[in-house]
Amino acid sequence: MTVRDRVLAGVRAVGVWLDDPARGRQRRRRLEAALGRAASGVPRAAPERAAGALRPVLERRRWRAGACADLEAALAAGDARGAEELERLLRHVEVRRGDALAEIEPPQDRAGTARERAAVCSLFARQAPVRRDWRLLNAALKLADRFAPATSRLVGPEVAADWAAALRDVESALAELEARCASRC
């Protein structure tokens, strides 16, 4: 089963979560346990937050490596500039599609590029329920669909662990947004 198949299975599982929340919680516990076993001892990408004010995450279509930590900190602090940068990043992913985040500053190897894409996918997935913005979840699903299947077998276990965590974040965000929609009906 490829990573893409897992994402699609996760999307189909949302229907189960809505129909039977106890079964959904059980599935999430199993997913987190499997992720823990798969990624045990594998360090997850956690770039350090830069000191000072938020710098642009995209400079002339080049993604600044490690910018997710800065952007997430700015968003958590309620910084308006963080929301602007998130919107710019969203537009970049939507417009560039398969070339999204292809140019990274400083230049990265294949694994570094894959880890940055996984971090952005996770960022979109975590921000989607917070902002109640389906566009962010859609962008996370697109990133996962385009890049997760290819990277997990081309690069090492660290990247696979990052993508597994990103897919877990996507699945969780999808379940949360669907539950909010169901509660309104």
Tab-separated table of C-alpha atoms in Angstrom:
chain	number	residue	atom	x	y	z
A	1	MET	CA	0.000	0.000	0.000
A	2	THR	CA	1.490	3.320	-1.069
A	3	VAL	CA	1.350	6.522	0.937
A	4	ARG	CA	-1.182	7.888	-1.562
A	5	ASP	CA	-3.419	4.883	-0.881
A	6	ARG	CA	-3.121	5.592	2.838
A	7	VAL	CA	-4.165	9.216	2.315
A	8	LEU	CA	-7.167	8.135	0.271
A	9	ALA	CA	-8.067	5.549	2.905
A	10	GLY	CA	-7.831	8.295	5.529
A	11	VAL	CA	-10.172	10.481	3.524
A	12	ARG	CA	-12.655	7.605	3.262
A	13	ALA	CA	-12.284	6.973	6.997
A	14	VAL	CA	-13.739	10.401	7.740
A	15	GLY	CA	-17.158	9.010	6.858
A	16	VAL	CA	-16.625	6.332	9.491
A	17	TRP	CA	-15.653	8.985	12.051
A	18	LEU	CA	-18.841	10.893	11.395
A	19	ASP	CA	-21.018	7.783	11.597
A	20	ASP	CA	-19.225	6.176	14.533
A	21	PRO	CA	-17.006	8.541	16.595
A	22	ALA	CA	-15.795	5.751	18.909
A	23	ARG	CA	-14.466	3.814	15.925
A	24	GLY	CA	-12.801	6.982	14.645
A	25	ARG	CA	-11.026	7.553	17.953
A	26	GLN	CA	-9.866	3.931	17.931
A	27	ARG	CA	-8.511	4.353	14.388
A	28	ARG	CA	-6.653	7.517	15.381
A	29	ARG	CA	-5.056	5.730	18.369
A	30	ARG	CA	-3.934	2.900	16.073
A	31	LEU	CA	-2.536	5.408	13.575
A	32	GLU	CA	-0.592	7.252	16.275
A	33	ALA	CA	0.764	3.973	17.677
A	34	ALA	CA	1.852	2.861	14.201
A	35	LEU	CA	3.493	6.211	13.612
A	36	GLY	CA	5.308	5.906	16.941
A	37	ARG	CA	6.605	2.468	16.006
A	38	ALA	CA	7.624	3.529	12.498
A	39	ALA	CA	9.382	6.685	13.589
A	40	SER	CA	10.950	5.493	16.832
A	41	GLY	CA	14.471	6.778	16.991
A	42	VAL	CA	14.050	8.780	13.793
A	43	PRO	CA	14.424	12.521	14.355
A	44	ARG	CA	11.623	14.614	12.919
A	45	ALA	CA	12.435	17.841	11.113
A	46	ALA	CA	12.161	20.602	13.657
A	47	PRO	CA	14.009	23.642	12.354
A	48	GLU	CA	14.941	26.262	14.864
A	49	ARG	CA	12.971	29.481	14.936
A	50	ALA	CA	15.001	32.446	13.739
A	51	ALA	CA	15.531	35.288	16.182
A	52	GLY	CA	13.892	38.593	15.437
A	53	ALA	CA	10.900	39.626	13.386
A	54	LEU	CA	9.219	37.344	10.871
A	55	ARG	CA	11.074	37.390	7.593
A	56	PRO	CA	9.227	36.615	4.356
A	57	VAL	CA	8.836	32.865	3.908
A	58	LEU	CA	8.909	33.274	0.136
A	59	GLU	CA	11.473	35.600	-1.366
A	60	ARG	CA	11.206	35.808	-5.159
A	61	ARG	CA	9.495	32.405	-5.294
A	62	ARG	CA	12.268	30.844	-3.189
A	63	TRP	CA	11.182	29.149	0.016
A	64	ARG	CA	13.318	30.000	3.016
A	65	ALA	CA	14.377	26.745	4.681
A	66	GLY	CA	13.026	26.408	8.208
A	67	ALA	CA	10.420	29.136	7.722
A	68	CYS	CA	7.574	26.940	8.996
A	69	ALA	CA	8.702	27.389	12.586
A	70	ASP	CA	8.831	31.177	12.191
A	71	LEU	CA	5.483	31.279	10.449
A	72	GLU	CA	3.779	29.065	13.015
A	73	ALA	CA	5.159	31.167	15.877
A	74	ALA	CA	3.884	34.354	14.214
A	75	LEU	CA	0.456	32.791	13.661
A	76	ALA	CA	0.279	31.623	17.278
A	77	ALA	CA	1.143	35.136	18.445
A	78	GLY	CA	-1.661	36.573	16.309
A	79	ASP	CA	0.767	38.542	14.137
A	80	ALA	CA	-1.067	39.914	11.071
A	81	ARG	CA	2.085	39.491	9.035
A	82	GLY	CA	1.980	35.745	9.741
A	83	ALA	CA	-1.485	35.510	8.217
A	84	GLU	CA	-0.261	37.403	5.139
A	85	GLU	CA	2.697	35.064	4.754
A	86	LEU	CA	0.444	32.019	5.145
A	87	GLU	CA	-1.777	33.379	2.370
A	88	ARG	CA	1.255	33.970	0.137
A	89	LEU	CA	2.445	30.431	0.778
A	90	LEU	CA	-1.012	29.056	0.005
A	91	ARG	CA	-1.103	30.932	-3.314
A	92	HIS	CA	2.409	29.707	-4.131
A	93	VAL	CA	1.410	26.069	-3.625
A	94	GLU	CA	-1.806	26.480	-5.603
A	95	VAL	CA	-0.155	28.243	-8.545
A	96	ARG	CA	3.134	26.356	-8.765
A	97	ARG	CA	1.541	22.900	-8.281
A	98	GLY	CA	4.258	20.327	-9.024
A	99	ASP	CA	7.003	22.951	-8.701
A	100	ALA	CA	5.808	24.136	-5.288
A	101	LEU	CA	8.709	24.730	-2.941
A	102	ALA	CA	11.162	23.516	-5.578
A	103	GLU	CA	13.532	26.438	-5.025
A	104	ILE	CA	14.750	26.536	-1.444
A	105	GLU	CA	17.234	28.945	0.045
A	106	PRO	CA	19.817	27.800	1.082
A	107	PRO	CA	19.802	24.979	-1.500
A	108	GLN	CA	18.788	21.597	-0.109
A	109	ASP	CA	19.368	18.049	-1.227
A	110	ARG	CA	16.426	15.839	-2.198
A	111	ALA	CA	15.769	14.805	1.405
A	112	GLY	CA	15.873	18.412	2.631
A	113	THR	CA	13.387	19.499	-0.026
A	114	ALA	CA	11.083	16.591	0.857
A	115	ARG	CA	11.259	17.453	4.570
A	116	GLU	CA	10.425	21.111	3.880
A	117	ARG	CA	7.424	20.066	1.788
A	118	ALA	CA	6.263	17.745	4.573
A	119	ALA	CA	6.619	20.590	7.086
A	120	VAL	CA	4.507	22.890	4.904
A	121	CYS	CA	1.899	20.155	4.448
A	122	SER	CA	1.744	19.759	8.230
A	123	LEU	CA	1.524	23.524	8.730
A	124	PHE	CA	-1.424	23.794	6.337
A	125	ALA	CA	-3.158	20.839	7.975
A	126	ARG	CA	-2.718	22.238	11.505
A	127	GLN	CA	-3.857	25.727	10.495
A	128	ALA	CA	-6.938	24.584	8.547
A	129	PRO	CA	-9.106	23.802	11.606
A	130	VAL	CA	-7.745	26.771	13.567
A	131	ARG	CA	-8.682	29.169	10.779
A	132	ARG	CA	-11.664	27.119	9.596
A	133	ASP	CA	-10.254	27.381	6.099
A	134	TRP	CA	-10.874	24.493	3.730
A	135	ARG	CA	-8.407	25.975	1.243
A	136	LEU	CA	-5.547	25.190	3.609
A	137	LEU	CA	-6.686	21.595	3.972
A	138	ASN	CA	-7.059	21.339	0.199
A	139	ALA	CA	-3.491	22.593	-0.285
A	140	ALA	CA	-2.221	20.084	2.309
A	141	LEU	CA	-4.020	17.267	0.493
A	142	LYS	CA	-2.540	18.412	-2.821
A	143	LEU	CA	0.976	18.505	-1.388
A	144	ALA	CA	0.524	15.054	0.126
A	145	ASP	CA	-0.906	13.679	-3.100
A	146	ARG	CA	1.912	15.098	-5.234
A	147	PHE	CA	4.955	14.542	-3.082
A	148	ALA	CA	4.397	11.954	-0.340
A	149	PRO	CA	4.244	8.848	-2.549
A	150	ALA	CA	7.432	9.667	-4.459
A	151	THR	CA	9.570	10.804	-1.553
A	152	SER	CA	8.976	7.965	0.878
A	153	ARG	CA	10.808	5.444	-1.273
A	154	LEU	CA	13.422	7.759	-2.782
A	155	VAL	CA	14.873	9.110	0.442
A	156	GLY	CA	15.498	7.832	3.934
A	157	PRO	CA	13.404	7.016	6.984
A	158	GLU	CA	13.581	10.559	8.377
A	159	VAL	CA	11.611	11.846	5.402
A	160	ALA	CA	9.160	8.958	5.635
A	161	ALA	CA	8.607	9.809	9.316
A	162	ASP	CA	7.999	13.465	8.444
A	163	TRP	CA	5.478	12.540	5.763
A	164	ALA	CA	3.750	10.059	8.072
A	165	ALA	CA	3.348	12.815	10.655
A	166	ALA	CA	2.126	15.226	7.962
A	167	LEU	CA	-0.433	12.679	6.777
A	168	ARG	CA	-1.593	12.184	10.354
A	169	ASP	CA	-2.045	15.957	10.645
A	170	VAL	CA	-4.010	16.018	7.381
A	171	GLU	CA	-6.244	13.179	8.518
A	172	SER	CA	-6.843	14.839	11.876
A	173	ALA	CA	-7.643	18.221	10.288
A	174	LEU	CA	-10.031	16.607	7.860
A	175	ALA	CA	-11.843	14.829	10.665
A	176	GLU	CA	-12.076	18.009	12.736
A	177	LEU	CA	-13.409	20.144	9.891
A	178	GLU	CA	-15.907	17.464	8.892
A	179	ALA	CA	-17.096	17.197	12.495
A	180	ARG	CA	-17.639	20.961	12.614
A	181	CYS	CA	-19.674	20.802	9.420
A	182	ALA	CA	-21.726	17.904	10.745
A	183	SER	CA	-22.428	19.709	14.007
A	184	ARG	CA	-23.843	22.693	12.117
A	185	CYS	CA	-26.356	20.557	10.250
